[in-house]
Amino acid sequence: AKTDLVDLHVVANAGAVLAVENEEYRTKICQLAEESISFEFCQIAVQGNGLDAKKAGETVRLIPSGIRRLIELQAAGCAYIKP
């Protein structure tokens, strides 16, 4: 049976970037990143929340603007799903 592949991006902005402060969430982010899920955190939100960018680790890509990235992904045909 053919399986459809999905390109999944998790774009975090505002308070969502605080997930890296929680050890359980940080571990889950690392596990999911190994499954080819892309984690992108808004640099503006990281700075605004006083986070050390290094704390996000190598599994999280810092992007200049979360909103701009959402617009880019939607323009490329991605769906926006907000939990």
CSV table of C-alpha atoms in Angstrom, one decimal:
chain,number,residue,atom,x,y,z
A,1,ALA,CA,0.0,0.0,0.0
A,2,LYS,CA,1.2,3.5,-0.9
A,3,THR,CA,1.7,5.8,2.0
A,4,ASP,CA,1.3,9.6,1.6
A,5,LEU,CA,4.2,11.5,3.0
A,6,VAL,CA,3.6,14.6,5.1
A,7,ASP,CA,6.0,17.5,5.5
A,8,LEU,CA,5.3,18.7,9.0
A,9,HIS,CA,6.5,22.0,10.4
A,10,VAL,CA,5.9,23.1,14.0
A,11,VAL,CA,6.2,26.9,14.1
A,12,ALA,CA,6.2,28.4,17.6
A,13,ASN,CA,5.8,32.0,18.5
A,14,ALA,CA,4.8,34.1,21.5
A,15,GLY,CA,4.6,32.0,24.7
A,16,ALA,CA,4.8,28.7,22.9
A,17,VAL,CA,8.6,29.1,22.7
A,18,LEU,CA,8.7,28.5,26.4
A,19,ALA,CA,8.3,24.8,25.7
A,20,VAL,CA,12.2,24.5,25.7
A,21,GLU,CA,12.1,25.5,29.4
A,22,ASN,CA,10.3,22.2,30.2
A,23,GLU,CA,12.5,19.1,30.2
A,24,GLU,CA,9.6,16.8,29.2
A,25,TYR,CA,8.7,19.0,26.2
A,26,ARG,CA,12.4,19.5,25.2
A,27,THR,CA,12.8,15.7,25.2
A,28,LYS,CA,9.7,15.2,23.1
A,29,ILE,CA,10.8,17.9,20.7
A,30,CYS,CA,14.1,16.0,20.2
A,31,GLN,CA,12.3,12.7,19.7
A,32,LEU,CA,9.9,14.2,17.1
A,33,ALA,CA,12.7,16.0,15.3
A,34,GLU,CA,14.3,12.6,14.8
A,35,GLU,CA,11.1,11.6,12.9
A,36,SER,CA,11.8,14.5,10.4
A,37,ILE,CA,9.4,16.9,12.0
A,38,SER,CA,10.7,20.5,11.7
A,39,PHE,CA,10.6,22.7,14.7
A,40,GLU,CA,11.0,26.5,14.1
A,41,PHE,CA,10.9,29.0,16.8
A,42,CYS,CA,10.4,32.7,16.4
A,43,GLN,CA,13.5,34.6,17.3
A,44,ILE,CA,11.5,37.7,18.3
A,45,ALA,CA,9.5,35.5,20.8
A,46,VAL,CA,12.7,33.8,22.1
A,47,GLN,CA,14.2,37.2,22.8
A,48,GLY,CA,11.0,38.7,24.2
A,49,ASN,CA,10.6,35.8,26.6
A,50,GLY,CA,14.2,36.2,27.8
A,51,LEU,CA,15.2,32.7,26.6
A,52,ASP,CA,18.8,31.6,25.9
A,53,ALA,CA,18.6,30.6,22.2
A,54,LYS,CA,21.1,27.8,22.9
A,55,LYS,CA,18.7,26.2,25.2
A,56,ALA,CA,16.5,25.2,22.2
A,57,GLY,CA,19.3,23.0,21.0
A,58,GLU,CA,20.1,21.9,17.5
A,59,THR,CA,16.7,20.4,16.9
A,60,VAL,CA,15.0,23.8,16.9
A,61,ARG,CA,15.7,26.2,14.0
A,62,LEU,CA,15.4,29.9,15.0
A,63,ILE,CA,13.6,31.9,12.4
A,64,PRO,CA,13.3,35.7,12.3
A,65,SER,CA,9.5,35.9,12.5
A,66,GLY,CA,7.0,33.2,13.3
A,67,ILE,CA,4.1,35.0,11.6
A,68,ARG,CA,6.2,35.6,8.4
A,69,ARG,CA,7.1,31.9,8.4
A,70,LEU,CA,3.4,30.9,8.7
A,71,ILE,CA,2.6,33.1,5.7
A,72,GLU,CA,5.5,31.6,3.7
A,73,LEU,CA,4.4,28.0,4.4
A,74,GLN,CA,0.7,28.8,3.6
A,75,ALA,CA,1.7,30.4,0.3
A,76,ALA,CA,3.6,27.2,-0.4
A,77,GLY,CA,0.4,25.2,0.1
A,78,CYS,CA,0.7,24.1,3.7
A,79,ALA,CA,-2.3,24.0,6.0
A,80,TYR,CA,-2.3,26.0,9.2
A,81,ILE,CA,-3.5,24.1,12.2
A,82,LYS,CA,-3.7,25.8,15.6
A,83,PRO,CA,-4.2,23.5,18.6
